[in-house]
mmCIF file of C-alpha atoms and ligand atoms in Angstrom:
data_model
loop_
_atom_site.group_PDB
_atom_site.id
_atom_site.type_symbol
_atom_site.label_atom_id
_atom_site.label_comp_id
_atom_site.label_asym_id
_atom_site.label_seq_id
_atom_site.Cartn_x
_atom_site.Cartn_y
_atom_site.Cartn_z
ATOM 1 C CA MET A 1 20.522 24.946 11.118
ATOM 2 C CA PRO A 2 18.052 26.280 8.548
ATOM 3 C CA ASP A 3 15.928 23.851 6.624
ATOM 4 C CA TYR A 4 17.301 23.947 3.077
ATOM 5 C CA PRO A 5 15.528 22.763 -0.055
ATOM 6 C CA PHE A 6 16.790 19.490 -1.447
ATOM 7 C CA ALA A 7 16.345 17.447 -4.596
ATOM 8 C CA PHE A 8 16.749 13.838 -5.561
ATOM 9 C CA ASN A 9 16.057 11.464 -8.411
ATOM 10 C CA VAL A 10 13.767 8.522 -8.783
ATOM 11 C CA PRO A 11 14.689 5.957 -11.422
ATOM 12 C CA LEU A 12 11.826 5.449 -13.842
ATOM 13 C CA LEU A 13 12.951 1.933 -14.695
ATOM 14 C CA GLY A 14 13.255 0.572 -11.198
ATOM 15 C CA GLY A 15 15.619 0.683 -8.292
ATOM 16 C CA ARG A 16 16.084 2.853 -5.249
ATOM 17 C CA PRO A 17 15.912 6.656 -5.219
ATOM 18 C CA THR A 18 19.179 8.587 -5.075
ATOM 19 C CA ARG A 19 18.260 9.867 -1.615
ATOM 20 C CA TYR A 20 16.367 8.271 1.260
ATOM 21 C CA ASP A 21 16.627 8.114 5.052
ATOM 22 C CA VAL A 22 14.608 5.031 5.955
ATOM 23 C CA HIS A 23 14.362 1.723 4.090
ATOM 24 C CA THR A 24 11.666 -0.705 5.198
ATOM 25 C CA ALA A 25 11.324 -4.233 3.798
ATOM 26 C CA ARG A 26 8.049 -6.015 4.580
ATOM 27 C CA THR A 27 8.282 -9.799 4.408
ATOM 28 C CA LEU A 28 5.599 -12.407 3.889
ATOM 29 C CA SER A 29 5.731 -13.377 7.576
ATOM 30 C CA ALA A 30 4.779 -9.794 8.504
ATOM 31 C CA MET A 31 1.573 -10.210 6.445
ATOM 32 C CA ASN A 32 0.144 -12.998 8.599
ATOM 33 C CA GLY A 33 -3.656 -13.003 8.441
ATOM 34 C CA GLN A 34 -3.846 -10.539 5.540
ATOM 35 C CA TYR A 35 -4.288 -12.979 2.639
ATOM 36 C CA ALA A 36 -7.624 -14.711 2.164
ATOM 37 C CA ASP A 37 -6.201 -18.179 1.383
ATOM 38 C CA GLN A 38 -4.478 -19.075 4.651
ATOM 39 C CA ALA A 39 -3.398 -22.535 3.462
ATOM 40 C CA ALA A 40 -1.702 -21.010 0.395
ATOM 41 C CA TYR A 41 -0.065 -18.430 2.681
ATOM 42 C CA ALA A 42 1.334 -21.126 4.991
ATOM 43 C CA ALA A 43 2.559 -23.213 2.034
ATOM 44 C CA LEU A 44 4.352 -20.254 0.433
ATOM 45 C CA LEU A 45 5.894 -19.165 3.731
ATOM 46 C CA ALA A 46 7.199 -22.710 4.264
ATOM 47 C CA GLN A 47 9.282 -22.240 1.084
ATOM 48 C CA GLY A 48 10.950 -19.105 2.492
ATOM 49 C CA ASP A 49 10.171 -15.675 3.880
ATOM 50 C CA VAL A 50 10.364 -13.469 0.776
ATOM 51 C CA VAL A 51 10.221 -9.657 0.736
ATOM 52 C CA VAL A 52 6.762 -8.624 -0.518
ATOM 53 C CA TYR A 53 7.328 -4.856 -0.627
ATOM 54 C CA GLU A 54 9.818 -2.146 0.237
ATOM 55 C CA VAL A 55 9.532 1.525 1.117
ATOM 56 C CA TYR A 56 12.253 4.176 0.728
ATOM 57 C CA GLU A 57 11.260 7.229 2.728
ATOM 58 C CA ILE A 58 12.629 10.722 3.245
ATOM 59 C CA LYS A 59 12.514 11.529 6.954
ATOM 60 C CA ARG A 60 10.728 14.754 7.869
ATOM 61 C CA PRO A 61 9.311 16.071 11.148
ATOM 62 C CA GLU A 62 5.830 14.548 11.570
ATOM 63 C CA VAL A 63 4.088 17.875 12.086
ATOM 64 C CA VAL A 64 1.395 19.898 10.307
ATOM 65 C CA GLY A 65 2.895 21.673 7.295
ATOM 66 C CA GLU A 66 5.459 18.992 6.433
ATOM 67 C CA LEU A 67 5.004 16.357 3.714
ATOM 68 C CA LEU A 68 6.204 12.769 3.977
ATOM 69 C CA HIS A 69 7.253 11.310 0.658
ATOM 70 C CA GLY A 70 9.105 8.371 -0.776
ATOM 71 C CA ILE A 71 8.961 5.368 -3.052
ATOM 72 C CA SER A 72 7.094 2.139 -2.464
ATOM 73 C CA ILE A 73 7.984 -0.962 -4.473
ATOM 74 C CA VAL A 74 5.682 -3.988 -4.415
ATOM 75 C CA HIS A 75 7.357 -7.086 -5.829
ATOM 76 C CA PRO A 76 5.487 -9.481 -8.139
ATOM 77 C CA GLY A 77 3.949 -12.640 -6.751
ATOM 78 C CA ARG A 78 0.784 -14.258 -5.489
ATOM 79 C CA VAL A 79 -0.546 -16.026 -2.416
ATOM 80 C CA GLY A 80 -2.905 -18.543 -4.002
ATOM 81 C CA ASP A 81 -4.736 -16.385 -6.549
ATOM 82 C CA GLU A 82 -4.322 -13.143 -4.568
ATOM 83 C CA TYR A 83 -1.606 -10.795 -5.788
ATOM 84 C CA PHE A 84 1.229 -9.485 -3.608
ATOM 85 C CA MET A 85 0.124 -6.267 -1.889
ATOM 86 C CA THR A 86 0.877 -3.842 0.918
ATOM 87 C CA LYS A 87 -0.700 -4.213 4.364
ATOM 88 C CA GLY A 88 -2.843 -1.151 3.725
ATOM 89 C CA HIS A 89 -4.043 1.358 6.270
ATOM 90 C CA PHE A 90 -6.263 4.242 7.233
ATOM 91 C CA HIS A 91 -4.416 7.368 8.262
ATOM 92 C CA ALA A 92 -4.598 7.785 12.047
ATOM 93 C CA GLU A 93 -5.542 11.395 11.350
ATOM 94 C CA LEU A 94 -8.427 10.203 9.193
ATOM 95 C CA ALA A 95 -9.026 13.545 7.450
ATOM 96 C CA THR A 96 -5.696 13.488 5.579
ATOM 97 C CA ALA A 97 -5.233 12.708 1.883
ATOM 98 C CA GLU A 98 -2.411 11.194 -0.189
ATOM 99 C CA VAL A 99 -1.171 11.313 -3.784
ATOM 100 C CA TYR A 100 0.295 8.322 -5.612
ATOM 101 C CA TYR A 101 2.227 8.554 -8.867
ATOM 102 C CA CYS A 102 2.920 5.263 -10.586
ATOM 103 C CA LEU A 103 6.466 5.050 -11.941
ATOM 104 C CA GLN A 104 6.719 1.466 -13.080
ATOM 105 C CA GLY A 105 4.720 -1.738 -13.362
ATOM 106 C CA SER A 106 1.009 -2.383 -13.215
ATOM 107 C CA GLY A 107 -1.418 -2.810 -10.393
ATOM 108 C CA ARG A 108 -4.430 -1.546 -8.512
ATOM 109 C CA LEU A 109 -4.954 0.799 -5.591
ATOM 110 C CA VAL A 110 -7.761 -0.637 -3.433
ATOM 111 C CA LEU A 111 -9.608 1.929 -1.329
ATOM 112 C CA GLU A 112 -12.489 2.071 1.123
ATOM 113 C CA THR A 113 -14.048 4.374 3.704
ATOM 114 C CA PRO A 114 -15.261 3.559 7.225
ATOM 115 C CA GLU A 115 -18.806 4.049 5.864
ATOM 116 C CA GLY A 116 -18.422 1.220 3.324
ATOM 117 C CA ASP A 117 -17.720 3.047 0.070
ATOM 118 C CA TRP A 118 -15.034 1.321 -1.971
ATOM 119 C CA SER A 119 -13.026 1.950 -5.115
ATOM 120 C CA VAL A 120 -10.351 0.143 -7.129
ATOM 121 C CA GLN A 121 -8.092 2.357 -9.257
ATOM 122 C CA GLU A 122 -5.732 1.164 -11.975
ATOM 123 C CA LEU A 123 -2.002 1.867 -11.568
ATOM 124 C CA ARG A 124 0.051 2.241 -14.759
ATOM 125 C CA PRO A 125 3.304 4.163 -15.366
ATOM 126 C CA GLY A 126 2.534 7.881 -15.468
ATOM 127 C CA GLY A 127 -0.814 7.472 -13.714
ATOM 128 C CA VAL A 128 -1.762 9.522 -10.659
ATOM 129 C CA VAL A 129 -4.289 8.371 -8.034
ATOM 130 C CA TYR A 130 -5.634 10.862 -5.529
ATOM 131 C CA VAL A 131 -6.617 9.317 -2.194
ATOM 132 C CA PRO A 132 -9.117 11.679 -0.547
ATOM 133 C CA PRO A 133 -9.273 12.099 3.232
ATOM 134 C CA ARG A 134 -10.924 9.141 5.065
ATOM 135 C CA TRP A 135 -10.023 6.486 2.442
ATOM 136 C CA ALA A 136 -7.950 3.457 3.499
ATOM 137 C CA HIS A 137 -5.548 2.378 0.745
ATOM 138 C CA ARG A 138 -3.584 -0.710 -0.310
ATOM 139 C CA SER A 139 -1.319 -1.174 -3.375
ATOM 140 C CA VAL A 140 -1.605 -4.448 -5.290
ATOM 141 C CA ASN A 141 0.914 -5.619 -7.908
ATOM 142 C CA THR A 142 -0.938 -7.378 -10.747
ATOM 143 C CA GLY A 143 2.073 -7.499 -13.092
ATOM 144 C CA ASP A 144 5.141 -9.662 -13.664
ATOM 145 C CA GLY A 145 7.685 -7.021 -12.564
ATOM 146 C CA ASP A 146 7.997 -4.536 -9.712
ATOM 147 C CA LEU A 147 5.235 -1.976 -9.092
ATOM 148 C CA ALA A 148 6.948 1.298 -8.098
ATOM 149 C CA MET A 149 5.161 4.424 -6.894
ATOM 150 C CA LEU A 150 5.980 7.850 -5.531
ATOM 151 C CA TYR A 151 3.729 8.851 -2.636
ATOM 152 C CA VAL A 152 3.208 12.151 -0.802
ATOM 153 C CA TYR A 153 1.018 12.779 2.253
ATOM 154 C CA PRO A 154 0.767 15.166 5.223
ATOM 155 C CA ALA A 155 3.459 14.369 7.769
ATOM 156 C CA HIS A 156 1.080 14.424 10.753
ATOM 157 C CA ALA A 157 -1.233 11.782 9.179
ATOM 158 C CA GLY A 158 0.116 8.749 11.060
ATOM 159 C CA HIS A 159 -0.988 5.163 10.306
ATOM 160 C CA ASP A 160 -3.870 3.069 11.607
ATOM 161 C CA TYR A 161 -2.932 -0.490 10.592
ATOM 162 C CA GLY A 162 -5.062 -2.140 13.281
ATOM 163 C CA THR A 163 -8.448 -1.583 11.647
ATOM 164 C CA ILE A 164 -7.384 -3.309 8.413
ATOM 165 C CA GLU A 165 -5.559 -6.083 10.316
ATOM 166 C CA ARG A 166 -8.806 -6.829 12.168
ATOM 167 C CA GLN A 167 -11.363 -6.531 9.376
ATOM 168 C CA GLY A 168 -9.441 -6.611 6.078
ATOM 169 C CA PHE A 169 -10.504 -4.717 2.955
ATOM 170 C CA ARG A 170 -13.980 -5.311 1.526
ATOM 171 C CA LYS A 171 -12.513 -6.140 -1.894
ATOM 172 C CA LEU A 172 -9.658 -8.399 -2.984
ATOM 173 C CA VAL A 173 -7.723 -8.332 -6.253
ATOM 174 C CA VAL A 174 -7.199 -11.887 -7.504
ATOM 175 C CA GLU A 175 -6.167 -13.580 -10.725
ATOM 176 C CA ARG A 176 -9.116 -15.132 -12.552
ATOM 177 C CA GLY A 177 -8.595 -16.657 -15.986
ATOM 178 C CA GLY A 178 -5.142 -15.103 -16.182
ATOM 179 C CA ARG A 179 -6.441 -11.589 -15.507
ATOM 180 C CA PRO A 180 -6.798 -9.343 -12.441
ATOM 181 C CA SER A 181 -10.292 -9.396 -11.054
ATOM 182 C CA VAL A 182 -11.977 -7.612 -8.122
ATOM 183 C CA VAL A 183 -13.976 -9.884 -5.821
ATOM 184 C CA ASP A 184 -15.675 -9.619 -2.429
ATOM 185 C CA ASN A 185 -13.443 -10.538 0.499
ATOM 186 C CA PRO A 186 -15.089 -13.642 1.963
ATOM 187 C CA ARG A 187 -13.376 -12.986 5.295
ATOM 188 C CA TRP A 188 -14.259 -9.296 5.536
ATOM 189 C CA SER A 189 -15.571 -8.455 8.978
ATOM 190 C CA ASN A 190 -16.796 -5.168 10.401
ATOM 191 C CA GLY A 191 -16.053 -6.355 13.913
ATOM 192 C CA ASN A 192 -19.589 -7.572 14.654
ATOM 193 C CA SER A 193 -19.504 -11.058 16.105
ATOM 194 C CA GLU A 194 -21.593 -13.729 14.409
ATOM 195 C CA THR A 195 -24.081 -15.706 16.424
HETATM 196 O O1 PA5 B 1 2.009 6.304 2.579
HETATM 197 C C1 PA5 B 1 1.531 5.328 2.030
HETATM 198 O O2 PA5 B 1 0.316 5.100 1.997
HETATM 199 C C2 PA5 B 1 2.505 4.385 1.383
HETATM 200 O O3 PA5 B 1 3.756 4.904 1.377
HETATM 201 C C3 PA5 B 1 2.511 3.098 2.161
HETATM 202 O O4 PA5 B 1 2.950 3.359 3.463
HETATM 203 C C4 PA5 B 1 3.366 2.056 1.501
HETATM 204 O O5 PA5 B 1 2.839 1.744 0.252
HETATM 205 C C5 PA5 B 1 3.418 0.798 2.334
HETATM 206 O O6 PA5 B 1 2.140 0.349 2.656
HETATM 207 P P1 PA5 B 1 1.705 0.128 4.169
HETATM 208 O O7 PA5 B 1 2.043 1.392 4.922
HETATM 209 O O8 PA5 B 1 0.232 -0.114 4.121
HETATM 210 O O9 PA5 B 1 2.481 -1.028 4.697
HETATM 211 NI NI1 NI B 2 -1.140 6.309 3.425
#
């Protein structure tokens, strides 16, 4: 069967796209070890395992030439003073980029390279963030409502979650004095053991 063009709609004021093939819901329990304040994480989890973020994805062959695309929705909330966020990842094929278009809500895209460069970009409706090749990325919801984004990246990129699970991101986005603030991650580790 030939591969025909297709079209779909993304609601600008929230909700699921009119077409998707895969829906993933990531719960708080799946984020074990990712938040800096582990006591706050355990206390929140004890109240119930809430959904932190969801992804609606169009399925495409994961080969060079194809583009994976979909909608990610990070729900509002905090673990201690750290805002709800995605796990974050490098692309397994490190030299692949990604484009984010913010549809709804407010937040930050936290980025870093294996060499130690970092960047925090603001996400507001209508805003585009370009993630160059080699930059790990994590979406953080700093608002009171859902943070919804359209993303597009090369279908052969793959995901390396392990590096971030082991070492975290160098920077955290936390609430300080009622406002989002970027701070050093006290638990960041580059894998070197301390003596
Ligand atoms: O492709 C992306 O980078 C996004 O669609 C993310 O996969 C999405 O935001 C979910 O984050 P993560 O894959 O880090 O769990
Ligand atoms: Ni990505």
